[in-house]
């Protein structure tokens, strides 16, 4: 069972429209300044393609996740297989991360290369229904093609970042005064584009978390199990050491609850909505559906 959340879709469409406006304006300004950005675009596309193509391997390696077979985790496999069948998805690979941090994530460039990973801490913390609800959330990310969407929307943002670095270098070491002035202008423009797109992509990521919550709740018909799972994970994450959080903080966007140590700006520009807001939306959904 799936639902058409018009409000959420509208927000995502507006965010993607604003990103398109920012990106087109940026490319127009680059052309007006006489920048030959063909090479930079190719470089940014290559960088994002490699990141996208290798994303599952990078994330698994970074988190220490280990692919397991059905014999090692029969109950986990049964839940993932049943939910995948309901969602009309091929069976993803299943991985386990040996850490007391209760969390889960999904990665992979498409449904056929997808991986769903859970921590040993999550399996100890949650009941079966709660674990099923969390896995439903992760499979919703796969069904909604979130990895592809966020990668696609990040291409020009990545380009702006490279232009910003290049302009800073030219401004510092350029030999001609006029080229130095152009480099400063280019640095300012690309910095603004990168910052605005960074904030918009973060907003888009938060909206897609809401969508995955909704999808997971409907896939399992257990929104209240997802609510209790989010509450348990959030509470237990408060007791996870800062060193453990810092180790995986760069991958927080993948987790169902972000692992933020409080030492970086990631706590200010979160990829996830507040847990309280997510619970409010799930409560409304449970009431609307009579669950």
Tab-separated table of C-alpha atoms in Angstrom:
chain	number	residue	atom	x	y	z
A	1	UNK	CA	0.000	0.000	0.000
A	2	UNK	CA	1.406	3.406	-0.985
A	3	UNK	CA	0.125	6.940	-0.467
A	4	UNK	CA	0.315	10.144	-2.515
A	5	UNK	CA	1.522	12.796	-0.043
A	6	UNK	CA	0.782	15.894	-2.128
A	7	UNK	CA	2.148	18.379	0.400
A	8	UNK	CA	5.461	16.559	0.636
A	9	UNK	CA	5.685	16.120	-3.145
A	10	UNK	CA	4.980	19.833	-3.601
A	11	UNK	CA	7.779	20.756	-1.186
A	12	UNK	CA	10.225	18.470	-2.987
A	13	UNK	CA	9.233	19.841	-6.393
A	14	UNK	CA	9.629	23.453	-5.184
A	15	UNK	CA	13.050	22.623	-3.723
A	16	UNK	CA	14.186	20.958	-6.959
A	17	UNK	CA	12.819	23.903	-8.971
A	18	UNK	CA	14.811	26.348	-6.812
A	19	UNK	CA	17.907	24.201	-7.275
A	20	UNK	CA	17.391	24.292	-11.047
A	21	UNK	CA	17.051	28.111	-10.978
A	22	UNK	CA	20.222	28.475	-8.908
A	23	UNK	CA	22.140	26.084	-11.158
A	24	UNK	CA	21.019	27.705	-14.425
A	25	UNK	CA	21.867	31.156	-13.057
A	26	UNK	CA	25.302	29.899	-12.053
A	27	UNK	CA	26.020	28.386	-15.480
A	28	UNK	CA	24.819	31.610	-17.160
A	29	UNK	CA	27.153	33.705	-15.000
A	30	UNK	CA	30.050	31.373	-15.757
A	31	UNK	CA	29.391	31.845	-19.475
A	32	UNK	CA	29.123	35.660	-19.028
A	33	UNK	CA	32.475	35.703	-17.234
A	34	UNK	CA	34.038	33.819	-20.129
A	35	UNK	CA	34.813	30.717	-18.108
A	36	UNK	CA	35.361	27.597	-20.190
A	37	UNK	CA	33.497	25.317	-17.816
A	38	UNK	CA	33.236	22.314	-20.121
A	39	UNK	CA	36.190	20.586	-18.469
A	40	UNK	CA	34.921	21.460	-14.988
A	41	UNK	CA	31.489	20.011	-15.751
A	42	UNK	CA	33.066	16.819	-17.090
A	43	UNK	CA	35.258	16.613	-13.993
A	44	UNK	CA	32.270	17.142	-11.664
A	45	UNK	CA	30.211	14.565	-13.578
A	46	UNK	CA	33.048	12.033	-13.422
A	47	UNK	CA	33.513	12.671	-9.689
A	48	UNK	CA	29.783	12.238	-8.978
A	49	UNK	CA	29.537	9.179	-11.263
A	50	UNK	CA	32.346	7.430	-9.417
A	51	UNK	CA	30.817	8.365	-6.076
A	52	UNK	CA	27.409	7.111	-7.241
A	53	UNK	CA	28.728	3.909	-8.838
A	54	UNK	CA	30.946	3.025	-5.862
A	55	UNK	CA	28.616	4.339	-3.142
A	56	UNK	CA	27.642	0.936	-1.743
A	57	UNK	CA	31.263	-0.226	-1.485
A	58	UNK	CA	32.423	3.064	0.048
A	59	UNK	CA	29.668	3.082	2.678
A	60	UNK	CA	30.112	-0.587	3.587
A	61	UNK	CA	33.863	-0.153	3.915
A	62	UNK	CA	33.537	3.063	5.938
A	63	UNK	CA	31.069	1.578	8.420
A	64	UNK	CA	32.689	-1.830	8.701
A	65	UNK	CA	29.466	-3.466	7.502
A	66	UNK	CA	29.710	-7.162	6.616
A	67	UNK	CA	27.468	-8.821	4.034
A	68	UNK	CA	25.776	-11.834	5.598
A	69	UNK	CA	23.855	-14.768	4.139
A	70	UNK	CA	20.537	-16.201	5.230
A	71	UNK	CA	22.170	-18.861	7.380
A	72	UNK	CA	23.860	-16.205	9.523
A	73	UNK	CA	20.788	-13.990	9.987
A	74	UNK	CA	17.641	-15.990	9.133
A	75	UNK	CA	15.117	-13.739	10.922
A	76	UNK	CA	16.586	-10.549	9.423
A	77	UNK	CA	16.522	-12.154	5.969
A	78	UNK	CA	12.888	-13.212	6.369
A	79	UNK	CA	11.805	-9.671	7.234
A	80	UNK	CA	13.764	-8.078	4.379
A	81	UNK	CA	12.521	-10.661	1.853
A	82	UNK	CA	8.880	-10.236	2.879
A	83	UNK	CA	9.028	-6.421	2.791
A	84	UNK	CA	10.908	-6.392	-0.523
A	85	UNK	CA	8.215	-8.594	-2.038
A	86	UNK	CA	5.485	-6.257	-0.756
A	87	UNK	CA	7.310	-3.219	-2.162
A	88	UNK	CA	7.896	-4.890	-5.535
A	89	UNK	CA	11.675	-4.749	-5.113
A	90	UNK	CA	14.348	-7.373	-5.800
A	91	UNK	CA	15.884	-8.866	-2.681
A	92	UNK	CA	18.728	-6.531	-1.600
A	93	UNK	CA	21.943	-7.696	0.000
A	94	UNK	CA	21.850	-7.701	3.796
A	95	UNK	CA	24.688	-6.470	5.987
A	96	UNK	CA	25.379	-6.272	9.705
A	97	UNK	CA	27.605	-3.752	11.494
A	98	UNK	CA	29.141	-4.895	14.767
A	99	UNK	CA	28.541	-1.871	16.993
A	100	UNK	CA	26.357	-1.050	19.981
A	101	UNK	CA	25.118	2.069	18.152
A	102	UNK	CA	21.481	1.339	17.208
A	103	UNK	CA	21.066	2.351	13.573
A	104	UNK	CA	20.341	1.223	10.022
A	105	UNK	CA	20.843	2.426	6.467
A	106	UNK	CA	20.264	1.519	2.833
A	107	UNK	CA	22.641	2.273	-0.013
A	108	UNK	CA	23.247	1.335	-3.630
A	109	UNK	CA	22.883	3.094	-6.977
A	110	UNK	CA	19.669	1.208	-7.836
A	111	UNK	CA	17.354	-1.495	-6.541
A	112	UNK	CA	19.470	-4.314	-8.014
A	113	UNK	CA	22.673	-3.146	-6.303
A	114	UNK	CA	21.005	-2.148	-3.032
A	115	UNK	CA	22.254	-3.064	0.416
A	116	UNK	CA	20.267	-2.858	3.652
A	117	UNK	CA	22.425	-2.753	6.765
A	118	UNK	CA	21.580	-2.862	10.458
A	119	UNK	CA	23.781	-2.691	13.526
A	120	UNK	CA	23.962	-5.363	16.199
A	121	UNK	CA	22.921	-2.634	18.642
A	122	UNK	CA	19.718	-2.041	16.673
A	123	UNK	CA	18.757	-5.722	16.714
A	124	UNK	CA	19.303	-5.839	20.482
A	125	UNK	CA	17.305	-2.642	21.072
A	126	UNK	CA	14.173	-3.157	18.962
A	127	UNK	CA	11.302	-5.631	18.999
A	128	UNK	CA	10.533	-7.575	15.828
A	129	UNK	CA	7.739	-5.178	14.816
A	130	UNK	CA	9.991	-2.171	15.397
A	131	UNK	CA	12.828	-3.750	13.415
A	132	UNK	CA	10.369	-4.484	10.599
A	133	UNK	CA	9.221	-0.839	10.603
A	134	UNK	CA	12.818	0.434	10.408
A	135	UNK	CA	13.606	-1.931	7.531
A	136	UNK	CA	10.442	-0.723	5.795
A	137	UNK	CA	11.785	2.826	6.067
A	138	UNK	CA	15.089	1.788	4.506
A	139	UNK	CA	13.436	-0.134	1.671
A	140	UNK	CA	11.300	2.945	0.979
A	141	UNK	CA	14.519	4.877	0.327
A	142	UNK	CA	15.386	2.269	-2.301
A	143	UNK	CA	11.895	2.282	-3.830
A	144	UNK	CA	11.935	6.112	-4.006
A	145	UNK	CA	15.367	6.120	-5.757
A	146	UNK	CA	16.688	8.526	-3.123
A	147	UNK	CA	20.362	7.796	-3.790
A	148	UNK	CA	19.962	8.630	-7.487
A	149	UNK	CA	17.892	11.782	-6.817
A	150	UNK	CA	20.323	13.242	-4.281
A	151	UNK	CA	23.327	12.401	-6.458
A	152	UNK	CA	21.725	14.021	-9.525
A	153	UNK	CA	20.809	17.197	-7.631
A	154	UNK	CA	24.358	17.479	-6.256
A	155	UNK	CA	26.209	17.601	-9.604
A	156	UNK	CA	26.209	21.396	-10.128
A	157	UNK	CA	26.734	21.960	-6.399
A	158	UNK	CA	29.884	19.875	-6.714
A	159	UNK	CA	30.865	21.902	-9.778
A	160	UNK	CA	30.377	25.142	-7.792
A	161	UNK	CA	32.636	23.773	-5.066
A	162	UNK	CA	35.416	23.002	-7.570
A	163	UNK	CA	35.010	26.431	-9.223
A	164	UNK	CA	35.196	28.063	-5.794
A	165	UNK	CA	38.468	26.282	-5.027
A	166	UNK	CA	39.865	27.090	-8.478
A	167	UNK	CA	38.872	30.785	-8.200
A	168	UNK	CA	40.455	31.016	-4.755
A	169	UNK	CA	43.683	29.601	-6.153
A	170	UNK	CA	43.616	32.024	-9.125
A	171	UNK	CA	42.867	34.966	-6.845
A	172	UNK	CA	45.831	34.137	-4.639
A	173	UNK	CA	48.339	33.291	-7.363
A	174	UNK	CA	46.977	35.011	-10.511
A	175	UNK	CA	49.562	37.286	-12.125
A	176	UNK	CA	47.278	39.874	-13.768
A	177	UNK	CA	45.167	42.430	-11.882
A	178	UNK	CA	42.078	42.004	-14.106
A	179	UNK	CA	42.233	38.228	-13.865
A	180	UNK	CA	42.556	38.595	-10.108
A	181	UNK	CA	39.382	40.722	-10.007
A	182	UNK	CA	37.501	38.190	-12.114
A	183	UNK	CA	38.715	35.415	-9.855
A	184	UNK	CA	37.376	37.232	-6.776
A	185	UNK	CA	33.971	37.718	-8.432
A	186	UNK	CA	33.918	34.093	-9.517
A	187	UNK	CA	34.837	33.001	-6.003
A	188	UNK	CA	31.989	35.029	-4.485
A	189	UNK	CA	29.424	33.760	-7.024
A	190	UNK	CA	30.457	30.105	-6.770
A	191	UNK	CA	30.565	30.308	-2.953
A	192	UNK	CA	27.000	31.647	-2.860
A	193	UNK	CA	25.803	28.965	-5.298
A	194	UNK	CA	27.479	26.238	-3.271
A	195	UNK	CA	26.014	27.517	0.022
A	196	UNK	CA	22.472	27.958	-1.333
A	197	UNK	CA	22.517	24.566	-3.068
A	198	UNK	CA	23.960	22.954	0.072
A	199	UNK	CA	21.021	24.254	2.118
A	200	UNK	CA	18.451	23.271	-0.528
A	201	UNK	CA	19.874	19.753	-0.869
A	202	UNK	CA	19.790	19.399	2.919
A	203	UNK	CA	16.114	20.449	2.843
A	204	UNK	CA	15.407	17.944	0.056
A	205	UNK	CA	17.108	15.224	2.095
A	206	UNK	CA	14.888	16.025	5.082
A	207	UNK	CA	11.749	15.845	2.929
A	208	UNK	CA	12.834	12.467	1.586
A	209	UNK	CA	13.251	11.201	5.155
A	210	UNK	CA	9.628	12.132	5.785
A	211	UNK	CA	8.658	10.265	2.601
A	212	UNK	CA	10.622	7.174	3.716
A	213	UNK	CA	8.909	7.299	7.123
A	214	UNK	CA	5.521	7.366	5.407
A	215	UNK	CA	6.498	4.615	2.972
A	216	UNK	CA	7.879	2.419	5.733
A	217	UNK	CA	4.784	2.866	7.894
A	218	UNK	CA	2.467	1.983	5.008
A	219	UNK	CA	4.617	-0.902	3.818
A	220	UNK	CA	4.396	-2.566	7.238
A	221	UNK	CA	0.996	-1.129	8.304
A	222	UNK	CA	2.753	-0.343	11.596
A	223	UNK	CA	3.314	3.422	11.935
A	224	UNK	CA	3.237	3.163	15.731
A	225	UNK	CA	6.022	0.568	15.622
A	226	UNK	CA	8.133	3.021	13.620
A	227	UNK	CA	7.294	5.741	16.173
A	228	UNK	CA	8.482	3.576	19.083
A	229	UNK	CA	11.571	2.531	17.089
A	230	UNK	CA	12.520	6.165	16.403
A	231	UNK	CA	12.046	7.019	20.084
A	232	UNK	CA	14.173	4.079	21.249
A	233	UNK	CA	16.963	4.726	18.728
A	234	UNK	CA	17.001	8.460	19.468
A	235	UNK	CA	17.173	7.931	23.233
A	236	UNK	CA	19.921	5.327	22.977
A	237	UNK	CA	21.925	7.474	20.514
A	238	UNK	CA	22.242	10.066	23.292
A	239	UNK	CA	24.355	7.563	25.210
A	240	UNK	CA	26.630	6.602	22.309
A	241	UNK	CA	30.150	7.978	22.816
A	242	UNK	CA	31.281	11.006	20.804
A	243	UNK	CA	34.232	9.054	19.421
A	244	UNK	CA	31.927	6.334	18.059
A	245	UNK	CA	29.625	8.956	16.497
A	246	UNK	CA	32.552	10.912	15.033
A	247	UNK	CA	33.813	7.730	13.352
A	248	UNK	CA	30.709	7.510	11.147
A	249	UNK	CA	29.512	11.130	11.251
A	250	UNK	CA	30.332	11.734	7.593
A	251	UNK	CA	27.821	9.017	6.707
A	252	UNK	CA	24.996	10.371	8.881
A	253	UNK	CA	22.855	11.114	5.825
A	254	UNK	CA	22.483	7.352	5.295
A	255	UNK	CA	21.292	6.487	8.807
A	256	UNK	CA	17.685	6.464	10.009
A	257	UNK	CA	18.820	8.659	12.936
A	258	UNK	CA	21.926	10.801	12.265
A	259	UNK	CA	25.093	10.108	14.233
A	260	UNK	CA	26.222	13.648	15.084
A	261	UNK	CA	29.006	14.137	17.613
A	262	UNK	CA	28.312	17.837	18.143
A	263	UNK	CA	31.850	18.755	17.060
A	264	UNK	CA	31.011	19.825	13.518
A	265	UNK	CA	28.571	21.970	11.537
A	266	UNK	CA	26.651	18.792	10.681
A	267	UNK	CA	24.621	19.451	13.825
A	268	UNK	CA	23.520	22.807	12.352
A	269	UNK	CA	22.696	21.601	8.833
A	270	UNK	CA	21.074	18.249	9.441
A	271	UNK	CA	20.099	15.860	6.655
A	272	UNK	CA	17.226	14.616	8.850
A	273	UNK	CA	14.180	16.349	10.310
A	274	UNK	CA	13.859	16.484	14.115
A	275	UNK	CA	12.616	13.172	15.519
A	276	UNK	CA	9.710	15.009	17.177
A	277	UNK	CA	8.470	16.283	13.787
A	278	UNK	CA	8.774	12.818	12.256
A	279	UNK	CA	6.756	11.331	15.103
A	280	UNK	CA	4.058	14.012	14.733
A	281	UNK	CA	3.604	13.151	11.047
A	282	UNK	CA	3.484	9.421	11.801
A	283	UNK	CA	0.902	10.002	14.558
A	284	UNK	CA	-1.309	11.878	12.095
A	285	UNK	CA	-0.891	9.076	9.558
A	286	UNK	CA	-1.824	6.433	12.155
A	287	UNK	CA	-4.982	8.371	13.036
A	288	UNK	CA	-5.937	8.922	9.391
A	289	UNK	CA	-5.494	5.225	8.560
A	290	UNK	CA	-7.214	4.022	11.734
A	291	UNK	CA	-4.128	2.248	13.060
